[in-house]
PDB file of C-alpha atoms in Angstrom:
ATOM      1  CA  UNK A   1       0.000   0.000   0.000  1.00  0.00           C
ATOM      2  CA  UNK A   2       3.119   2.455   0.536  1.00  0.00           C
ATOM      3  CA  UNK A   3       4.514   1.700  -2.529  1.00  0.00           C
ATOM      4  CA  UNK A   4       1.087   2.567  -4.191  1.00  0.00           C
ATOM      5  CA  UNK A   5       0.596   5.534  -2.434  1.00  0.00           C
ATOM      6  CA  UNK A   6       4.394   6.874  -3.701  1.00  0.00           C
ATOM      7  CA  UNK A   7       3.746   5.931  -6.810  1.00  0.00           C
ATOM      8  CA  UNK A   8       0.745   7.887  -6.701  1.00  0.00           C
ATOM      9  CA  UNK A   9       1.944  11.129  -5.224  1.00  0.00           C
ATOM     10  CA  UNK A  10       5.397  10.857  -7.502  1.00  0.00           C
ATOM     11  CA  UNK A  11       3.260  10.635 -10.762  1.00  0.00           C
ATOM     12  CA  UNK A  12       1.349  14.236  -9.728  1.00  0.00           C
ATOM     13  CA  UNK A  13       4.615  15.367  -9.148  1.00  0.00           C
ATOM     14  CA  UNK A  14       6.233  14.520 -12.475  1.00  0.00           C
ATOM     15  CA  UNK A  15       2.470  16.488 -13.915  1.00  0.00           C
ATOM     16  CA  UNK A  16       2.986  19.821 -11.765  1.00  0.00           C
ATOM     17  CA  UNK A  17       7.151  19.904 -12.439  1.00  0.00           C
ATOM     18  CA  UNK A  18       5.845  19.532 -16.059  1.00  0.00           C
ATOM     19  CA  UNK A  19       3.423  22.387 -16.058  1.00  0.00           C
ATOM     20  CA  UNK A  20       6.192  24.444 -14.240  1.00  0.00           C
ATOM     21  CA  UNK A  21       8.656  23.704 -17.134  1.00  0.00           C
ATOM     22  CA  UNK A  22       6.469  25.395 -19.745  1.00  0.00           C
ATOM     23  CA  UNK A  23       4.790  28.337 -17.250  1.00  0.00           C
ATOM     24  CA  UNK A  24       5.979  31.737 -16.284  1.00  0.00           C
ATOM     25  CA  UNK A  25       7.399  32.775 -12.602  1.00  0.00           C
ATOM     26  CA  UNK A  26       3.964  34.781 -10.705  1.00  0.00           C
ATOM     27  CA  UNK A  27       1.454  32.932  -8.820  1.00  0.00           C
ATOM     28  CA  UNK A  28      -1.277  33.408  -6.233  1.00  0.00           C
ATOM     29  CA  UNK A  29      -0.256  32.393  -3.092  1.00  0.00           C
ATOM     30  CA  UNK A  30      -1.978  30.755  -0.010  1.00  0.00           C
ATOM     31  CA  UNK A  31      -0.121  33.169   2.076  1.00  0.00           C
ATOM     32  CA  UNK A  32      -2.143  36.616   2.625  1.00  0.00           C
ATOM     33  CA  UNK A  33      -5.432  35.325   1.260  1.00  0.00           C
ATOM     34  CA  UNK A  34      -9.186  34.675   2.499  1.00  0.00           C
ATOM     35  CA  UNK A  35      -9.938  31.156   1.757  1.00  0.00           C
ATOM     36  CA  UNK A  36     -11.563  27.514   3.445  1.00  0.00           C
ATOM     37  CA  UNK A  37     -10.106  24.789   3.143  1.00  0.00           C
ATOM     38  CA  UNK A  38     -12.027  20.950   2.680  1.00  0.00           C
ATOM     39  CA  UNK A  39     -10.158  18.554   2.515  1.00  0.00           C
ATOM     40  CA  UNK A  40      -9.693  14.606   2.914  1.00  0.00           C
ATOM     41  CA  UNK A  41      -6.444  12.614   3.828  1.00  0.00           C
ATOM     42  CA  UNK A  42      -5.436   9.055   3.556  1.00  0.00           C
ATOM     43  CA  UNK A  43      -3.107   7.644   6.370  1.00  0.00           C
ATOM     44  CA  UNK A  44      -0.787   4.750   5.785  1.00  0.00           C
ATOM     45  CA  UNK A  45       1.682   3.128   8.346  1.00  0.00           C
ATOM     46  CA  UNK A  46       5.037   1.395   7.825  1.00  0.00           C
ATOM     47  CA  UNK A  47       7.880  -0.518   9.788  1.00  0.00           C
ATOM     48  CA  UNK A  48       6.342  -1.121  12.650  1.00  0.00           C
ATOM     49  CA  UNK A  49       3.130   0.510  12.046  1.00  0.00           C
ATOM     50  CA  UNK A  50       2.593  -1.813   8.509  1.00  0.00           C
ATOM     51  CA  UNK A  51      -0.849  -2.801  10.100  1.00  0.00           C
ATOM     52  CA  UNK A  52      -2.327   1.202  10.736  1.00  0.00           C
ATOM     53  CA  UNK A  53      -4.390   2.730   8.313  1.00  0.00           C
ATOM     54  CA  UNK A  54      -7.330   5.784   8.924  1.00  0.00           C
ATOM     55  CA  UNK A  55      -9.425   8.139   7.491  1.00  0.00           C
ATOM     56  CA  UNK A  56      -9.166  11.926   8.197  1.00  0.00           C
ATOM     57  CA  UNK A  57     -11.701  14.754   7.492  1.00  0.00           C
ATOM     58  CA  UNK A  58     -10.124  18.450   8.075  1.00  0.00           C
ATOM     59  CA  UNK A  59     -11.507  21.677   7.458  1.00  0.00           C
ATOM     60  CA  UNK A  60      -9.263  25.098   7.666  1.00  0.00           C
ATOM     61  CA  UNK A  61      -9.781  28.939   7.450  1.00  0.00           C
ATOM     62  CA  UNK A  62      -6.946  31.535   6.390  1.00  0.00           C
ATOM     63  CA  UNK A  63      -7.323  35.025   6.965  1.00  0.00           C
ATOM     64  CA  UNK A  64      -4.694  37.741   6.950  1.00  0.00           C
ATOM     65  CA  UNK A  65      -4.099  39.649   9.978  1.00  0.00           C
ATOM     66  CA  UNK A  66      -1.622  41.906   8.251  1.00  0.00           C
ATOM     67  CA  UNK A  67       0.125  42.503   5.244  1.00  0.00           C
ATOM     68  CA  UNK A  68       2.839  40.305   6.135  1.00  0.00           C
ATOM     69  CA  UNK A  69       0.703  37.643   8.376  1.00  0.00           C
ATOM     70  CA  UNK A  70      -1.698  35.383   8.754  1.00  0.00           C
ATOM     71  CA  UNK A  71      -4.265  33.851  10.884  1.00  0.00           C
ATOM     72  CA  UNK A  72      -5.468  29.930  10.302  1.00  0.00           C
ATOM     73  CA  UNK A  73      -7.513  28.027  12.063  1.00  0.00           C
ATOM     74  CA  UNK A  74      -7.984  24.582  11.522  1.00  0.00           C
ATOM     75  CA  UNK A  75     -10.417  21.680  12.622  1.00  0.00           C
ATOM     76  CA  UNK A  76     -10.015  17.741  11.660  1.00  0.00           C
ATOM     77  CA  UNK A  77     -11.372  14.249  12.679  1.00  0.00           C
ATOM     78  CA  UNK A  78      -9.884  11.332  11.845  1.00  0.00           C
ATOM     79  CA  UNK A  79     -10.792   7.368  12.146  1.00  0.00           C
ATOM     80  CA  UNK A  80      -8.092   4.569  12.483  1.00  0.00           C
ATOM     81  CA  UNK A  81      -7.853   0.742  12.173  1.00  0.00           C
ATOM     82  CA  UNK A  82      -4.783   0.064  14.450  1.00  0.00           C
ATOM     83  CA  UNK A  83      -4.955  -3.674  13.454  1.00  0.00           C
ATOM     84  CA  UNK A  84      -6.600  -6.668  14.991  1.00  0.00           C
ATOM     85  CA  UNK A  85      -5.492  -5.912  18.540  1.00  0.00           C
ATOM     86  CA  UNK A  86      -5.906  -2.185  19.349  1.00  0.00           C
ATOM     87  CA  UNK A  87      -9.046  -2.086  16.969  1.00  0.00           C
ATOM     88  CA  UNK A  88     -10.212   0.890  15.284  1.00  0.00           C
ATOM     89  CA  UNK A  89      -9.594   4.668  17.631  1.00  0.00           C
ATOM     90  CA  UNK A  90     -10.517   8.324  16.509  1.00  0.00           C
ATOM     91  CA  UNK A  91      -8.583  11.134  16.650  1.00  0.00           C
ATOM     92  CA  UNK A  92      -9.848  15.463  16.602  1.00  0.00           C
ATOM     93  CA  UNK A  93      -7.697  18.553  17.195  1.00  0.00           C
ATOM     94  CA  UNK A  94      -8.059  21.578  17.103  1.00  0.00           C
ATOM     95  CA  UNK A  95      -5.483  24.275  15.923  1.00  0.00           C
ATOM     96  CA  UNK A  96      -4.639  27.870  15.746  1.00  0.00           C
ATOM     97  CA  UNK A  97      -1.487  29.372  13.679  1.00  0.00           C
ATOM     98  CA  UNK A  98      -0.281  32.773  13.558  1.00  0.00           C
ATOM     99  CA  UNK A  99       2.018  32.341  10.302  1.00  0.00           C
ATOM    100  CA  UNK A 100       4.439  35.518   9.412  1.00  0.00           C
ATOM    101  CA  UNK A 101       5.144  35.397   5.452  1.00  0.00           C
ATOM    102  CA  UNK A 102       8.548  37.544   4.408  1.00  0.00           C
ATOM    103  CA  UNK A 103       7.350  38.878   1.522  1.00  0.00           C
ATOM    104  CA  UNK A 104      10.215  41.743   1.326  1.00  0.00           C
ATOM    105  CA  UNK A 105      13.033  39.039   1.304  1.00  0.00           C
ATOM    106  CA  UNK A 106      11.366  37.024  -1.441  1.00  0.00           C
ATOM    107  CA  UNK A 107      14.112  36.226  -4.668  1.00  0.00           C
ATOM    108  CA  UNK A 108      14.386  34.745  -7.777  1.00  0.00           C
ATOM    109  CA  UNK A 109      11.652  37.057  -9.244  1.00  0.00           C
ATOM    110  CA  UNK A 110       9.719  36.798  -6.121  1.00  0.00           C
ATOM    111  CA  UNK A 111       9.684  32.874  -6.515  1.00  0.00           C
ATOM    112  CA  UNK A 112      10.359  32.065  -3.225  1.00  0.00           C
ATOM    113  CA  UNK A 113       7.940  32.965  -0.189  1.00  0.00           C
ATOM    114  CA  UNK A 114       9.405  31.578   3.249  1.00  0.00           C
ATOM    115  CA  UNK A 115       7.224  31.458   6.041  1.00  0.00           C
ATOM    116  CA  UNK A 116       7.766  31.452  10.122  1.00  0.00           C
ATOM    117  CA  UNK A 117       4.842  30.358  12.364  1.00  0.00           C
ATOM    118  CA  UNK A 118       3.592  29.434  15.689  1.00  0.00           C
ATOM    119  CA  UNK A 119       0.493  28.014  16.900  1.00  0.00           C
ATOM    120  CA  UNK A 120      -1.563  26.625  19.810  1.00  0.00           C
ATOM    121  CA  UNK A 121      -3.917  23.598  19.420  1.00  0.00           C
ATOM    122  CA  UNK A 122      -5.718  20.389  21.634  1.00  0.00           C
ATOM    123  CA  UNK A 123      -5.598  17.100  20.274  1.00  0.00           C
ATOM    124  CA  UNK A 124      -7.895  14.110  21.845  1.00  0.00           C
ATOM    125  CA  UNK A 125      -5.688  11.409  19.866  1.00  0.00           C
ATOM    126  CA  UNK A 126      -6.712   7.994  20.717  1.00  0.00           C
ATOM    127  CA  UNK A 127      -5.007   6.567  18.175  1.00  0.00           C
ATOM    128  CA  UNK A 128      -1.355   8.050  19.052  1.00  0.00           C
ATOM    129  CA  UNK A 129      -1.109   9.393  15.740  1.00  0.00           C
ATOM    130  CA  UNK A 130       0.222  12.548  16.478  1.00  0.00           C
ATOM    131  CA  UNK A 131       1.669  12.267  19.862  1.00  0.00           C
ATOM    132  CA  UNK A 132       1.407   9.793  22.857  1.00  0.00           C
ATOM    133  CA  UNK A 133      -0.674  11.934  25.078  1.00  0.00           C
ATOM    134  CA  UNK A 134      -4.099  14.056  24.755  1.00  0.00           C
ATOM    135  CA  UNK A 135      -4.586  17.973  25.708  1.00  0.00           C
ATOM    136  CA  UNK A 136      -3.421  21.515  24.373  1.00  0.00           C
ATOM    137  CA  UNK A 137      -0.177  21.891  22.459  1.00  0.00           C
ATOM    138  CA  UNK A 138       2.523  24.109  20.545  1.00  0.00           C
ATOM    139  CA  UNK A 139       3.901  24.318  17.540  1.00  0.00           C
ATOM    140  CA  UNK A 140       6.557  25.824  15.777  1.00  0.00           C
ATOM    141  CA  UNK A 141       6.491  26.284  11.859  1.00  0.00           C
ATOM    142  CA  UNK A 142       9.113  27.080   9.048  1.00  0.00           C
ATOM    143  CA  UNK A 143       9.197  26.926   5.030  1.00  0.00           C
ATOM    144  CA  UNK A 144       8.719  28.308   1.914  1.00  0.00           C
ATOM    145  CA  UNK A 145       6.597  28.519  -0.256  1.00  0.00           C
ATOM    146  CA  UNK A 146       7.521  28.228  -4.688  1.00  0.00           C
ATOM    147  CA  UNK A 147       5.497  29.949  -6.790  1.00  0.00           C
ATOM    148  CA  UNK A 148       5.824  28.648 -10.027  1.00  0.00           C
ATOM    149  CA  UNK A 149       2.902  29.829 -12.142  1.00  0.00           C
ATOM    150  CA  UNK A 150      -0.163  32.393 -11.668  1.00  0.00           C
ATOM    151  CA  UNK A 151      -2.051  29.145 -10.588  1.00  0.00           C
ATOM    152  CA  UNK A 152       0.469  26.597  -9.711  1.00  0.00           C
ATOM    153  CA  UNK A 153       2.386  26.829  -6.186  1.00  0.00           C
ATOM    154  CA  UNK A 154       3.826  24.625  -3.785  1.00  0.00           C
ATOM    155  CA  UNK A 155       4.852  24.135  -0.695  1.00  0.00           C
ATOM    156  CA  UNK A 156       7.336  22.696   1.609  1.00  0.00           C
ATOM    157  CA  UNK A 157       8.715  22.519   5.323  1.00  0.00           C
ATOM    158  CA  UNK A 158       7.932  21.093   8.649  1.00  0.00           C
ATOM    159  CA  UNK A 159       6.658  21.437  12.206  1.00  0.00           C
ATOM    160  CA  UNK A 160       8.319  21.375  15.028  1.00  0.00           C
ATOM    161  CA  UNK A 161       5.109  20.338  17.816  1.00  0.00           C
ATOM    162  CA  UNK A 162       4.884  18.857  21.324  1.00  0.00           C
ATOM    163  CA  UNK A 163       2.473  18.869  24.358  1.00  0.00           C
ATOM    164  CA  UNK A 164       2.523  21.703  26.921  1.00  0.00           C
ATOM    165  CA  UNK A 165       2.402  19.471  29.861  1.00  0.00           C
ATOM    166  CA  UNK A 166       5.283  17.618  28.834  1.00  0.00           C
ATOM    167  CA  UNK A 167       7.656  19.388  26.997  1.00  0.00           C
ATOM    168  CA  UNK A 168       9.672  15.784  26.271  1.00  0.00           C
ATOM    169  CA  UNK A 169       6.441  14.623  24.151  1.00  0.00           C
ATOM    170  CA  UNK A 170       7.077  16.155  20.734  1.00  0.00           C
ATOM    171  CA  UNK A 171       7.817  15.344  17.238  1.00  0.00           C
ATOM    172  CA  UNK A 172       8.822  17.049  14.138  1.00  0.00           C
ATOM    173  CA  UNK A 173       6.599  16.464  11.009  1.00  0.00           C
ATOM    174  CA  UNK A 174       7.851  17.390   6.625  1.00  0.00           C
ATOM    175  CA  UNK A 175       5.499  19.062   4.694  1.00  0.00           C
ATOM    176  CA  UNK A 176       5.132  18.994   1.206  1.00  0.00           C
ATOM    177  CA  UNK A 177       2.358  20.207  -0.787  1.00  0.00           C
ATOM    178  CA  UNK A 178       1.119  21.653  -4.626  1.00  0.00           C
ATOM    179  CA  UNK A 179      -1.655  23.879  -4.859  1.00  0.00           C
ATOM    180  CA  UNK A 180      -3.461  24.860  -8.005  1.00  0.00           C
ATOM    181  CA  UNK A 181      -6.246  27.744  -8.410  1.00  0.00           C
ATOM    182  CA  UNK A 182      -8.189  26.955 -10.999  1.00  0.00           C
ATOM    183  CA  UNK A 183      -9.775  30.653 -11.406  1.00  0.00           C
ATOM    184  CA  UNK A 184      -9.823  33.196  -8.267  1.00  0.00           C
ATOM    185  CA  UNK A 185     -11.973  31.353  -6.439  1.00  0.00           C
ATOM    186  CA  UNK A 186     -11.414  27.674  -6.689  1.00  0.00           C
ATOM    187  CA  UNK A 187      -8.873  25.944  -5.820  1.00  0.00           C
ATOM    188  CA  UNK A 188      -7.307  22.340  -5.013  1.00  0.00           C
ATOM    189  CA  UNK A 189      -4.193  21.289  -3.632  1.00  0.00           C
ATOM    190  CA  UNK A 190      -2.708  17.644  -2.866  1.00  0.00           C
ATOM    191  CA  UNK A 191      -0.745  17.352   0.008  1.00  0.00           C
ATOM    192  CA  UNK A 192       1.999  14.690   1.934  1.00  0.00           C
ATOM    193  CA  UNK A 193       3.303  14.523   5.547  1.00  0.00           C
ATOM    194  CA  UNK A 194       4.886  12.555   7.225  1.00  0.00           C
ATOM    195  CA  UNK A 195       5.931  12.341  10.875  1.00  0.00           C
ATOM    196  CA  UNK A 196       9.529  12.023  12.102  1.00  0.00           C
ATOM    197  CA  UNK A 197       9.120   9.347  14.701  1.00  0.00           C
ATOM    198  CA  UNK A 198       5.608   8.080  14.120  1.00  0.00           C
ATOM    199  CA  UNK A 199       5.914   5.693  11.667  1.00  0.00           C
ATOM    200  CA  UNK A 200       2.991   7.187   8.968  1.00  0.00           C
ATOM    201  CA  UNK A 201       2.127   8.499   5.715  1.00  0.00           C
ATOM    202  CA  UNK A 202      -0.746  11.110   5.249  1.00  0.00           C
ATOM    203  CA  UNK A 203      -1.517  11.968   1.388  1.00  0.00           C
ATOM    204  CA  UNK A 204      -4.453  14.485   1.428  1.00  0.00           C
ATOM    205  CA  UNK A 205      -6.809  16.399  -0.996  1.00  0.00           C
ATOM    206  CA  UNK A 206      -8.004  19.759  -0.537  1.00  0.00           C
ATOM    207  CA  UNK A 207     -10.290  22.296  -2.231  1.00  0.00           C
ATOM    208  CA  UNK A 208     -10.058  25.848  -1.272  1.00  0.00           C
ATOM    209  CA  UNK A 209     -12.481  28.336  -1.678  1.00  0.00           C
ATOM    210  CA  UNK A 210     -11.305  32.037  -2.094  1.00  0.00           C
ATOM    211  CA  UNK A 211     -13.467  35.164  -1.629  1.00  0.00           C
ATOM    212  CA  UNK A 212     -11.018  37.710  -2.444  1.00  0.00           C
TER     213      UNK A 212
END
């Protein structure tokens, strides 16, 4: 199932690198817009986790709060089968990111975006997806994101997160994602993570809506 699932996410790749080849160098950006997010991911374990597998549902809102940053709130619930002995357990959290975008240090033709954030959430994670305990948490965020086209962008980075009550509880997660507008409104975006210590794959689809 892995295998399928890199397969999968390497042959959208190889389409978006092709669509950057032949494409000029401004894009809209998911940094300093309005938009919602819907979006759907499929988890898949592997070494010792070959047996996990779930089901997550997300929704997200971004908002500016300046020029230069952004607000983004985001909600998701997800359901996992753990295997024969631990059954199937749910997971929700809760999150809130205030996510500074440098948009006076961008180069390359204003190609490159990076991004700083930090963020508060609670997670209720039966499952032990995300972290070994339940309750609030922090996060720290860092990236950049490529613009390639004026609809075509991606992505990439990581999170550095952990519980509050035990600051020894914490992981760091990569981030990878493409994102394509198709007019000012609509939008979709396929996205990968994957967790530095838990042993899991999450490929997700997302549309966005846009109202500016």
């Amino acid at each position: 199932m892995y295998n399928y699932m890199k397969q999968v996410f390497l042959s959208h790749f190889l389409c978006f690198l092709s669509l950057f080849c032949v494409t000029s160098l401004s894009a809209k950006s998911r940094l300093g817009e309005y938009y919602l997010g819907f979006g759907y991911s499929m988890a898949d374990g592997d070494k010792q986790r070959q047996q996990h597998s779930g089901d997550i549902l997300s929704v997200m809102a971004n908002s500016p709060a300046t020029q230069s940053t952004d607000w983004r709130l985001a909600l998701e619930y997800g359901n996992y089968d753990l295997g024969p002995v631990d059954g199937d357990k749910t997971s929700w959290g809760l999150t809130l990111d205030y996510i500074m975008h440098y948009d006076d240090y961008v180069f390359q033709n204003g190609m490159f975006r990076p991004y700083f954030g930090i963020g508060l959430g609670y997670f209720s994670d039966g499952a032990e997806i995300h972290l070994d305990d339940n309750g609030f948490n922090w996060s720290l965020m860092v990236g950049s994101e490529m613009l390639f086209t004026d609809d075509l962008s991606m992505y990439f980075g990581g999170s550095f997160y952990g519980m509050w009550s035990d600051f020894g509880d914490n992981d760091w997660k990569w981030d990878i994602g493409f994102t394509w507008w198709i007019n000012d409104i609509h939008g979709i975006s396929i996205d990968y993570q994957r967790p530095a210590e838990k042993d899991m794959n999450f490929i997700g689809l997302k549309y966005l809506y846009s109202w500016q």
